[in-house]
Every structure is written in structure tokens, then in C-alpha cells.
Short mmCIF file of C-alpha atoms and ligand atoms in Angstrom, two decimals:
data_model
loop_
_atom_site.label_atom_id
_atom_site.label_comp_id
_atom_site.label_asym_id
_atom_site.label_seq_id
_atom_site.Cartn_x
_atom_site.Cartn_y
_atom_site.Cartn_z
CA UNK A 1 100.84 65.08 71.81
CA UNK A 2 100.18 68.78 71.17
CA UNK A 3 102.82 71.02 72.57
CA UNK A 4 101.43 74.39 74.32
CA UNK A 5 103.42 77.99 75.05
CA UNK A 6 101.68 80.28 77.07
CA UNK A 7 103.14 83.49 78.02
CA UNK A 8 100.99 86.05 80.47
CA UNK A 9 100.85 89.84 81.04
CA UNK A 10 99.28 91.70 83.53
CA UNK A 11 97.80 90.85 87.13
CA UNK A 12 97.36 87.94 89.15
CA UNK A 13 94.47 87.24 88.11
CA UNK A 14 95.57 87.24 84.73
CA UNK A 15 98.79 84.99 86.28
CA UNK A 16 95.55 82.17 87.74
CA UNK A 17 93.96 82.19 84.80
CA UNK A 18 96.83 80.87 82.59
CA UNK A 19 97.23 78.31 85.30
CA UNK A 20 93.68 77.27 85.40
CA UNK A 21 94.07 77.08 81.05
CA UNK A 22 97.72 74.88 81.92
CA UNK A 23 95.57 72.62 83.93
CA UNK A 24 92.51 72.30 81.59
CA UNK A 25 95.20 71.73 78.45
CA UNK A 26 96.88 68.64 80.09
CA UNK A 27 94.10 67.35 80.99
CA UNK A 28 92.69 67.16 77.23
CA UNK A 29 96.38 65.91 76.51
CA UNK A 30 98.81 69.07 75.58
CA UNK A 31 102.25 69.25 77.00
CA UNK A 32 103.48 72.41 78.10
CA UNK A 33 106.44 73.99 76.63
CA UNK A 34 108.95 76.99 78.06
CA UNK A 35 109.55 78.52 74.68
CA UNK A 36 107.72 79.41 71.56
CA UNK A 37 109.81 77.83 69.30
CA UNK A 38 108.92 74.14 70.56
CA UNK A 39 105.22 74.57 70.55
CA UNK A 40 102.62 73.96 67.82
CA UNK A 41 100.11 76.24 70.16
CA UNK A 42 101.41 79.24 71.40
CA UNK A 43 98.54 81.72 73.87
CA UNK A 44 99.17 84.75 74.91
CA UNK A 45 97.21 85.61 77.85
CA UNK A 46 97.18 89.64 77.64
CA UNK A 47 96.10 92.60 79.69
CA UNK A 48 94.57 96.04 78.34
CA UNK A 49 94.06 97.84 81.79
CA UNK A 50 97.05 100.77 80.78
CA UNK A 51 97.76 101.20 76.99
CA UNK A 52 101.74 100.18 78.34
CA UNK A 53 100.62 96.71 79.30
CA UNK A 54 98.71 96.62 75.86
CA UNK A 55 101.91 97.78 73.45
CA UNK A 56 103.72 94.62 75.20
CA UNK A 57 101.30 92.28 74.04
CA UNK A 58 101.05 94.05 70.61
CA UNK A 59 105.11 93.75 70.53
CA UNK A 60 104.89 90.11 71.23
CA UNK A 61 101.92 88.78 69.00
CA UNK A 62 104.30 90.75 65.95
CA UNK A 63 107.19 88.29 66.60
CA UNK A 64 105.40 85.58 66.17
CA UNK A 65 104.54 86.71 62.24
CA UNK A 66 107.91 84.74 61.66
CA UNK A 67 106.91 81.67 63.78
CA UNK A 68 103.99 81.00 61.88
CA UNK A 69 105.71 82.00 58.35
CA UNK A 70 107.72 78.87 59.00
CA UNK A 71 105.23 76.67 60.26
CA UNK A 72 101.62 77.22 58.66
CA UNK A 73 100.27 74.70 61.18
CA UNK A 74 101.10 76.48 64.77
CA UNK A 75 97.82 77.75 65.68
CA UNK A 76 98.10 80.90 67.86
CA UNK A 77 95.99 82.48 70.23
CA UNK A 78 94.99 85.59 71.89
CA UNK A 79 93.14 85.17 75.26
CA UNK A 80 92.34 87.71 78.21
CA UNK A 81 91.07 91.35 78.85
CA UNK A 82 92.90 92.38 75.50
CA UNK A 83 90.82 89.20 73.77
CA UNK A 84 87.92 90.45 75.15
CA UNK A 85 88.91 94.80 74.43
CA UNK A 86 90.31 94.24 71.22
CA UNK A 87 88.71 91.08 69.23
CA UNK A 88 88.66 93.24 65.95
CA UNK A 89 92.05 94.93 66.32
CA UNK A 90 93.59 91.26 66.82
CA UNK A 91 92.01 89.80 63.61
CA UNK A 92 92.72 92.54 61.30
CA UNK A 93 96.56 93.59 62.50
CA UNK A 94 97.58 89.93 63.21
CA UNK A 95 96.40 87.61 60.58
CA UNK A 96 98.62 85.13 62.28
CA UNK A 97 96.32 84.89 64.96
CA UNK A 98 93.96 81.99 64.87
CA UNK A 99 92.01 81.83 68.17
CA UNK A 100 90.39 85.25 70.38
CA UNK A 101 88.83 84.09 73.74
CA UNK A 102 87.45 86.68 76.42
CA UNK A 103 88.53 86.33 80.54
CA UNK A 104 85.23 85.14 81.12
CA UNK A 105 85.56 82.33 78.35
CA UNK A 106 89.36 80.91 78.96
CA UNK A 107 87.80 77.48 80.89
CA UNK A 108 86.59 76.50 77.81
CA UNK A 109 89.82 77.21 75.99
CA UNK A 110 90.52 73.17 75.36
CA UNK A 111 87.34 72.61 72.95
CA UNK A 112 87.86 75.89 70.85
CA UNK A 113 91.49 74.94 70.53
CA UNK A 114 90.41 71.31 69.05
CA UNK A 115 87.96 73.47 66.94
CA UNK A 116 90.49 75.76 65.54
CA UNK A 117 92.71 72.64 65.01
CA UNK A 118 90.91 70.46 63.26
CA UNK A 119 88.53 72.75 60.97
CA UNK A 120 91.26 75.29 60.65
CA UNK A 121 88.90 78.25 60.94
CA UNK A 122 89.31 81.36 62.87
CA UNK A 123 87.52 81.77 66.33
CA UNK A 124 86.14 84.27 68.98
CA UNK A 125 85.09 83.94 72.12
CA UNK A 126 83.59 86.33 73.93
CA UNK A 127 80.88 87.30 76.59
CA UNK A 128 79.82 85.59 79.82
CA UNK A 129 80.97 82.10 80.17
CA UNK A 130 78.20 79.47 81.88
CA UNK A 131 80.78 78.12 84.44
CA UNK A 132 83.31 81.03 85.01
CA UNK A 133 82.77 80.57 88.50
CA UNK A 134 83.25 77.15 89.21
CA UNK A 135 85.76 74.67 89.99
CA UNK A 136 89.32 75.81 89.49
CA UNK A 137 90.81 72.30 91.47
CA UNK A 138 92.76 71.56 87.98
CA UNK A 139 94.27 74.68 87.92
CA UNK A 140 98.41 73.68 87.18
CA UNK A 141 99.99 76.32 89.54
CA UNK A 142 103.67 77.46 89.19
CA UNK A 143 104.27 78.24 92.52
CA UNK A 144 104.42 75.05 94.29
CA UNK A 145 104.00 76.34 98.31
CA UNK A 146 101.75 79.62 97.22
CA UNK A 147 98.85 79.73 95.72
CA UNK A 148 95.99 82.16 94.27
CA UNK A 149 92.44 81.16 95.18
CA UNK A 150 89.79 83.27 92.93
CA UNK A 151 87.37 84.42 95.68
CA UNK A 152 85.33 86.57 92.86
CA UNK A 153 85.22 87.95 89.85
CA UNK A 154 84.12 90.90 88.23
CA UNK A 155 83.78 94.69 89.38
CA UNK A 156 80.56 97.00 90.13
CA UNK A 157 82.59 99.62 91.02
CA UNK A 158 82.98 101.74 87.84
CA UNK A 159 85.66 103.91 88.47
CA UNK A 160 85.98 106.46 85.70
CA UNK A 161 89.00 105.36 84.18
CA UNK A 162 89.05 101.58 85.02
CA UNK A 163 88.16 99.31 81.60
CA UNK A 164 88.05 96.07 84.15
CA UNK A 165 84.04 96.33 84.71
CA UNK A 166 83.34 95.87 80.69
CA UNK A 167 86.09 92.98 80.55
CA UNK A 168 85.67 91.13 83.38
CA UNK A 169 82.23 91.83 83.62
CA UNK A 170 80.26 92.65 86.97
CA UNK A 171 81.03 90.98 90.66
CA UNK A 172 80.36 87.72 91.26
CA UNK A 173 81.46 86.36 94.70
CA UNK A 174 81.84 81.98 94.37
CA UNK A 175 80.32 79.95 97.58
CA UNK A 176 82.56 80.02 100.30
CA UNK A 177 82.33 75.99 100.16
CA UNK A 178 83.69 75.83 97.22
CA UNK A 179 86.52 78.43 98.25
CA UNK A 180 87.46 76.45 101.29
CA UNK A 181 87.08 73.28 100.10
CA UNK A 182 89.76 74.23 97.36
CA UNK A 183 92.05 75.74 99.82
CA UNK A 184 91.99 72.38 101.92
CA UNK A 185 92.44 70.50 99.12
CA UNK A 186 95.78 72.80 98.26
CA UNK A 187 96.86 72.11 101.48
CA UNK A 188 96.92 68.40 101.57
CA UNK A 189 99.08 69.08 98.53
CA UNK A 190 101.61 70.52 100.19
CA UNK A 191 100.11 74.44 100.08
CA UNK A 192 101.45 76.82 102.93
CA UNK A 193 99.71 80.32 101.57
CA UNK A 194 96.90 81.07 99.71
CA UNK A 195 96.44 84.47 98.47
CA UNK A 196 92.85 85.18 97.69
CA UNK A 197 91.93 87.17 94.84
CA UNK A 198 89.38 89.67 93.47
CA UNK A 199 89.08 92.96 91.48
CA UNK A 200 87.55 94.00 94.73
CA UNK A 201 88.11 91.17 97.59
CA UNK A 202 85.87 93.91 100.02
CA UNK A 203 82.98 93.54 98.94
CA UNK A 204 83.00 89.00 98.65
CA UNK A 205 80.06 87.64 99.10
CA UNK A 206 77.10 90.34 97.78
CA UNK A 207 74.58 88.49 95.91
CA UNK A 208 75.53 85.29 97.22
CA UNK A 209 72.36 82.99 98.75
CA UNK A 210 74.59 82.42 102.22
CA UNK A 211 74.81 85.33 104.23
CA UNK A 212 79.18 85.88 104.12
CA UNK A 213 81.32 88.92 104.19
CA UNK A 214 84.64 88.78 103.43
CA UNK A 215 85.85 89.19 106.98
CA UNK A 216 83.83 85.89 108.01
CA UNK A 217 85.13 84.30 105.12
CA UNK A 218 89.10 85.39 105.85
CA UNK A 219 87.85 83.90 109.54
CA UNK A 220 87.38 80.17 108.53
CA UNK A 221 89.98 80.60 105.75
CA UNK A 222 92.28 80.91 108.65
CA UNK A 223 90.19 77.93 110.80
CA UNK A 224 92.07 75.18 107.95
CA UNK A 225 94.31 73.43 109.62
CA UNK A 226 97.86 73.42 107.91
CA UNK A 227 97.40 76.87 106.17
CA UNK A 228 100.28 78.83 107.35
CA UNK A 229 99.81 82.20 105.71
CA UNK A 230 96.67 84.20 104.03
CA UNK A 231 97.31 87.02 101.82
CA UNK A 232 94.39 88.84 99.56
CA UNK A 233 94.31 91.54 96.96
CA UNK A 234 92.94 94.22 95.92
CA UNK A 235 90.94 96.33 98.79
CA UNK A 236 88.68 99.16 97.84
CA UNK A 237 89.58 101.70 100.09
CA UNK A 238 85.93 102.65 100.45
CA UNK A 239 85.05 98.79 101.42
CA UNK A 240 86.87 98.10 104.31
CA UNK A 241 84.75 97.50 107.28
CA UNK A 242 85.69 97.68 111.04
CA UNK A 243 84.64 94.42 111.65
CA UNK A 244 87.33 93.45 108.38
CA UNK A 245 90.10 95.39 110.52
CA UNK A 246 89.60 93.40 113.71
CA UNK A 247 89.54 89.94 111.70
CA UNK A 248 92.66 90.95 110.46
CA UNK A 249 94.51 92.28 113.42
CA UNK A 250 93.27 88.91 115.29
CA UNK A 251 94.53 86.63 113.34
CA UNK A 252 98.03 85.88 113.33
CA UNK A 253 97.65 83.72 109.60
CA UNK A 254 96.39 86.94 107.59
CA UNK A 255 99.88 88.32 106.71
CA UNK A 256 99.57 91.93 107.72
CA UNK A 257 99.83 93.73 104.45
CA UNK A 258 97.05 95.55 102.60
CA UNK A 259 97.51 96.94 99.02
CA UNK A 260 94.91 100.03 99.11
CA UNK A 261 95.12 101.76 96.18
CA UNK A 262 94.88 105.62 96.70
CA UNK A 263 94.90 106.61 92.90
CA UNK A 264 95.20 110.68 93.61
CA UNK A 265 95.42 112.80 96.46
CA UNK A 266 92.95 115.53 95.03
CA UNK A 267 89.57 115.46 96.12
CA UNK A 268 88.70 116.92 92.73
CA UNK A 269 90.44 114.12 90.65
CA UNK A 270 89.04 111.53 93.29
CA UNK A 271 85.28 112.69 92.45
CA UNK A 272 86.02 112.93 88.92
CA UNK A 273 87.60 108.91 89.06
CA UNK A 274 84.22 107.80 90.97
CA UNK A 275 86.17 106.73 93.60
CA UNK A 276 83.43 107.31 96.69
CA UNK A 277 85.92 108.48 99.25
CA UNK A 278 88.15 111.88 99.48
CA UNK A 279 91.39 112.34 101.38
CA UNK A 280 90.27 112.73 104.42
CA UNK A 281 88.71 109.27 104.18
CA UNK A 282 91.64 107.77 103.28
CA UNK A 283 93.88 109.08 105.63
CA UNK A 284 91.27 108.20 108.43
CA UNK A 285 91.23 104.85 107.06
CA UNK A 286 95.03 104.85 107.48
CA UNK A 287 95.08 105.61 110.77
CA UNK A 288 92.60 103.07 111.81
CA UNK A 289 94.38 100.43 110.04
CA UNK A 290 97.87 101.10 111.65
CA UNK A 291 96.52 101.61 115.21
CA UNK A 292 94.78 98.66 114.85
CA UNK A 293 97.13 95.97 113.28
CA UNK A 294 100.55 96.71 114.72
CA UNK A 295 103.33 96.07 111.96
CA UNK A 296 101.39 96.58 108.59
CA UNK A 297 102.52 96.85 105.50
CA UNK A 298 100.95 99.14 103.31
CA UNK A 299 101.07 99.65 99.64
CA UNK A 300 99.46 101.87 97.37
CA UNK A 301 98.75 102.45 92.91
CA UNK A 302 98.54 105.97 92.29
CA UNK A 303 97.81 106.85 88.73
CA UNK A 304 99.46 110.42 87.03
CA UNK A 305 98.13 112.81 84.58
CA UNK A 306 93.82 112.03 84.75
CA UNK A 307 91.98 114.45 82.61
CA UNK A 308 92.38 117.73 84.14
CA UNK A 309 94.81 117.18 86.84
CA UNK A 310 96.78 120.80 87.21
CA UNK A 311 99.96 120.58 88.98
CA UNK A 312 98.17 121.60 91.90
CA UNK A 313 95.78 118.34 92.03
CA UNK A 314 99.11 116.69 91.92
CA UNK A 315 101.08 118.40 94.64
CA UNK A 316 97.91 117.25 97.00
CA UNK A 317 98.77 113.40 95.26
CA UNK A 318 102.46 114.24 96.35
CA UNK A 319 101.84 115.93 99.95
CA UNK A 320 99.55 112.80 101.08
CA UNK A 321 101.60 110.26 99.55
CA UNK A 322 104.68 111.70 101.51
CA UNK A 323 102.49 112.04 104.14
CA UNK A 324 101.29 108.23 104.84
CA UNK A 325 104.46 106.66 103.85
CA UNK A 326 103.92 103.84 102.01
CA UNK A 327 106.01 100.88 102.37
CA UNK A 328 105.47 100.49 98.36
CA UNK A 329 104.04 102.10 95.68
CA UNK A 330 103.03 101.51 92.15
CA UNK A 331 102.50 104.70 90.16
CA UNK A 332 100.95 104.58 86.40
CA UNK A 333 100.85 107.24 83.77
CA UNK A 334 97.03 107.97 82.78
CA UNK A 335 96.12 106.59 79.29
CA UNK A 336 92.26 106.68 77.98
CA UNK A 337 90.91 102.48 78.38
CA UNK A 338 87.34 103.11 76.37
CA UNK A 339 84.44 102.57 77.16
CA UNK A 340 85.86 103.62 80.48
CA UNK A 341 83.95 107.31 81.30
CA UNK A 342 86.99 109.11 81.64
CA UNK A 343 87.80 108.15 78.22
CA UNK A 344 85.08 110.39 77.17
CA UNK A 345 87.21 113.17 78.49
CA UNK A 346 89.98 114.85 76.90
CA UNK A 347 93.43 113.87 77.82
CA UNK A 348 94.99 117.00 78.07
CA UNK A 349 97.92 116.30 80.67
CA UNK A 350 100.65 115.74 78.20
CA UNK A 351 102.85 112.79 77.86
CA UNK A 352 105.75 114.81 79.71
CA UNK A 353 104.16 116.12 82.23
CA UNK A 354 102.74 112.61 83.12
CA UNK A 355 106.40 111.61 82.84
CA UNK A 356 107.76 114.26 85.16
CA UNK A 357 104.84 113.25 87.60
CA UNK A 358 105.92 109.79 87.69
CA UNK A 359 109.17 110.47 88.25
CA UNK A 360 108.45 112.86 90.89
CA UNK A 361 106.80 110.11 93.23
CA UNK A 362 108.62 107.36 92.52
CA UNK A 363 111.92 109.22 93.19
CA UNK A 364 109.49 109.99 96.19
CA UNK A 365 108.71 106.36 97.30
CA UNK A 366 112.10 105.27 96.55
CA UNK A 367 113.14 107.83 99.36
CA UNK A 368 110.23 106.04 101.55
CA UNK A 369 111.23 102.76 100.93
CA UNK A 370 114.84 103.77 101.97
CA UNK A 371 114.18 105.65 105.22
N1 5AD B 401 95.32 104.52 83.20
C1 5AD B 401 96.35 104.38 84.06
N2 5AD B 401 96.34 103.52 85.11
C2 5AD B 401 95.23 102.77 85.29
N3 5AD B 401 94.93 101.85 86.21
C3 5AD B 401 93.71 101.37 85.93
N4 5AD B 401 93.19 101.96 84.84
C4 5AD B 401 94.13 102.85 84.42
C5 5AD B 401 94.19 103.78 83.34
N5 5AD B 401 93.18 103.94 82.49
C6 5AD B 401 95.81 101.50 87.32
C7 5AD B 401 95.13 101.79 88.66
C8 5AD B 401 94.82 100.41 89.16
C9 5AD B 401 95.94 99.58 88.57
C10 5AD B 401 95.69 98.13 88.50
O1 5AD B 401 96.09 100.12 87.27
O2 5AD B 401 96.05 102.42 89.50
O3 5AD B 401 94.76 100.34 90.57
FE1 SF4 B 402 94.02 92.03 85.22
FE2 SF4 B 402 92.65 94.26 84.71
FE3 SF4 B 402 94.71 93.61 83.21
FE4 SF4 B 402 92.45 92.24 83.05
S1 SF4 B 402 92.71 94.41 82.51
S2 SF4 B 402 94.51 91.40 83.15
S3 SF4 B 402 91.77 92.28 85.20
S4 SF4 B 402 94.79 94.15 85.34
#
């Protein structure tokens, strides 16, 4: 029996789709392993939305030159947005590296690992996959009483500096059947919370044949008997419906938190990301959200240092961040993610400044958190 390492960076997406590879591996017979130095397949599942999350992969697929110095016959492999970003990077700077497979592509990870195993050649995978979308029942999750449900995939949103769109590829909602019937299933094994995910859980169900919002489906997510608690991530600010509000502030499963991601606080930088709202928008949005679900928890990503942003774009970030409060924020340093648009631009805030920035608001949010 094959033993398999898998270590994951980035979101929770990323996070289910190493858990949907776990499940397809044991099923074709591999036994997963907590450390690299048991394992005659180790994966590294990676993330390339901020260079940062990149260098960590980069760091880790370097160790393992050693690994496979000492054993010839570990096969290693790259999988994920940085598979799918960085295919020729990976071959050239990592000759250790025997398998590249795109997001789109990981369900099929068990019969290009046999490939790679028993002809011994290199492989890439990249591009659509025929059946992303379906059934993720044999998914191994870590989490034993919480679990994430994939409600889509995908973005159509192309905001200016976000890579996601080209890796991920554009939104594609699954049936709500198949949703539900998953989550019921998860239940009768012992499931308490689900927590639905999407690049963009707002807009669910466009381009699907039923006729389903995401609202409607949150409504007979909640109707499953035995589901305790329904969390969902991440909400497009410029998505978020009335009718989405009063779902949520009705029912008492949907935990009452809602990660909104501002990004800046300039109007200027906001039209320049492609965002589609302004500040004003936002804090409207805000307000409507906290007078209509008593108790929420709100949290934010604001990103510092986007091509052009003068100190003055970021005192407006600053003023509304301090302003709303959040009860947790996530700030990132700006770093070019081509073909991303903004990467076209140049990215003249320097590396301190963007420092200083960060610092600025979390020291900011860390005074939030505490009042
Ligand atoms: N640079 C810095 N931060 C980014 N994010 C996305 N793309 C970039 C980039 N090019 C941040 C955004 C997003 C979060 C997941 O990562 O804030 O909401
Ligand atoms: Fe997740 Fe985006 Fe990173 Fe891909 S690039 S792992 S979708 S955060």
C-alpha cells in the first residue's frame, strides 16, 4: 500500500480540495501519512493568490530536494492554483517534482498518480476538468462535526488584482440537489455545521437550469433536519440582496457572521480594483446588515499598497475601517498576481510603505478587537 503526505496552503477551498484528493486516494488504495518522511507520495496543495502564500510553497517544495535525493522512487507532486499559475516555473526550478495538476483537475489526481508511478514520466494537468462539479460524497474531511460543502466554483467577477478568475476558472454554481443531498448525507454521519463555500457564495445559482438564489438555497439548507449551524464564505459586497439579509436574520441556524471583504476605503482605488461599489455603498450595506440581524459579526480583507494608492487613498482605507469596526480583519500587502489587470500597472507603493500600512491597521483592528 502506497503511503500519501499532503500538506495545504491557502483557503478553504484549497483546505476541501485536499480532502476531496484524501478521499479519492484511499479509495484507489493509498494510506495517508502525517509526515513527509513516511510517504512514498508527498502533494503539496499550494496557493498563488499573494506572492507571500506563493514563497511558502516555493520554501517547502526546496526541502524536499533532500527527500527525493535519498529515495529516487518518492514521486512528488504539485497541485492547486500555484499548479495551475506556475506549471513551467515548477518543472524547471524543482526537478524533483514529478506530477503538476490544476484546481480544476485535482478529482482526477488518483489515475495521473498511477501514471506517474508506473511509467515514471513527468505530468501536467491543467485546464477545465469534465466533472469538477460533481460529487464530492468521498471527500475524507478532518474536521469530524464541521464541514465545507462546495456550493460553486469559479469567479466572473474580475477584480483588477485578483488571479482567482484565470485559476479557478469562471462561476459555476452545482444543483442545489446535489448540495443538499450531500449535506444530509453529512449529517447522518454525525455533521452539526456545514460551511458552504464559493469564491463568491452571492451570486449561487446563475446559469443553473432551476431557478435558485443563494438566499433560497441557505433557506432549505437550514429546512435539514439535524443541521445545527450554517456558515458560508466569501460575500461580494456588491451581491448581497435584501431578500439574502432577511433569510439570514430569520433563521436562527445561519450563524450570524458575514466576512465582506472591503479591500480599500478610496473610491479611487475601489474603481481602479473593479470592485462595482464605492464607500458609500459599503457603509450603507453595513448599516442594513446590523439593523437587520441583531448580533453580527463582521469581518473584513483589506489589501495595502495597490498601484497608485497615495497616503491619502489610505487614510480614507483607515478612517472607514475605524469607522465600521470590524470584529476582525485580515489586511494583505499588494503584490502583482499576472494576468491579473492590475498587474499591468506599475507597483510603485514601495515595500515599506506597504509595511507601515499594514501595520497601521492591524495595530488598528487589534485596538477594535480589544474595545
Ligand atoms: N495582492 C494582495 N492581496 C490580494 N488578495 C487577492 N489578490 C491579492 C493581491 N494581488 C487578497 C484580497 C482577497 C484575499 C483572499 O486576498 O484581500 O480578499
Ligand atoms: Fe484559494 Fe485563491 Fe489561493 Fe486558489 S489562489 S488557493 S482560490 S485563495
Amino acid at each position: 500500500m502506497k503511503k500519501v503526505y499532503i500538506r495545504t496552503f491557502g483557503c478553504q477551498m484549497n483546505f476541501l480540495d485536499s480532502e476531496v484528493v484524501v478521499g479519492i486516494l484511499a479509495r484507489e488504495g493509498f494510506e495517508l501519512v502525517d509526515s513527509p518522511g513516511k510517504a512514498d507520495v508527498i502533494l503539496f496543495n499550494g496557493c498563488s493568490v499573494r506572492q507571500h502564500a506563493e514563497e511558502r510553497v516555493w520554501g517547502g517544495l526546496g526541502a524536499l530536494k533532500k527527500i527525493k535525493a535519498k529515495n529516487r522512487k518518492i514521486k512528488i507532486g504539485v497541485l492547486g492554483c500555484i499548479a495551475e499559475a506556475h506549471k513551467d516555473e515548477i518543472l524547471r526550478r524543482f526537478p524533483q517534482v514529478d506530477l503538476v495538476v490544476g484546481p480544476r483537475r485535482v478529482k482526477e489526481v488518483g489515475i495521473f498518480l498511477r501514471e506517474v508511478i508506473n511509467k515514471g514520466n513527468r505530468l501536467v494537468v491543467l485546464g477545465q476538468g469534465s466533472d469538477f462539479l460533481k460529487d464530492e460524497s468521498f471527500a475524507l474531511r478532518k474536521n469530524k462535526t464541521s464541514a465545507f460543502v462546495r456550493i460553486m466554483v469559479g469567479c466572473d467577477n474580475f477584480c483588477s488584482y485578483c488571479i482567482v478568475p484565470y485559476l479557478r476558472g469562471r462561476e459555476r454554481s452545482r444543483p442545489s440537489r446535489d448540495i443538499l443531498d450531500e449535506i444530509s448525507a453529512l449529517v447522518a454521519n454525525g455533521y452539526e455545521e456545514v460551511i458552504l463555500l464559493g469564491q463568491n457564495v452571492n451570486s449561487y445559482g446563475k446559469a443553473l437550469e432551476e431557478v435558485i438564489d443563494f438566499a433560497d438555497l441557505l433557506k432549505q439548507t437550514a429546512k435539514i433536519d439535524g443541521l445545527k449551524r450554517i456558515r458560508f464564505m466569501t460575500s461580494h459586497p456588491k451581491d448581497i440582496s435584501m431578500k439574502l439579509i432577511e433569510v439570514i436574520a430569520g433563521e436562527k441556524k445561519i450563524v450570524r457572521h458575514i466576512h465582506l471583504p472591503l479591500q480599500s476605503g478610496s473610491d479611487r482605488i475601489l474603481r481602479l480594483m473593479n470592485r462595482g461599489y464605492d464607500s458609500g455603498d459599503y457603509l450603507t450595506l453595513v448599516a442594513k446588515l446590523r439593523q437587520a440581524i441583531s448580533g453580527l459579526i463582521l469581518s473584513t480583507d483589506v489589501i495595502v499598497g495597490f498601484p497608485g494608492e497615495t497616503r491619502d487613498d489610505f487614510k480614507k482605507t483607515y478612517n472607514l475601517v475605524k469607522e465600521i469596526g470590524f470584529d476582525n480583519a485580515f489586511i494583505f500587502k499588494y503584490s502583482p498576481r499576472l494576468p491579473a489587470a492590475s498587474a499591468k500597472m506599475k507597483d510603485d507603493v514601495p515595500l515599506s510603505e506597504k509595511e507601515e500600512r499594514n501595520q497601521l491597521l492591524l495595530a488598528l483592528c487589534r485596538k477594535e478587537v480589544r474595545k
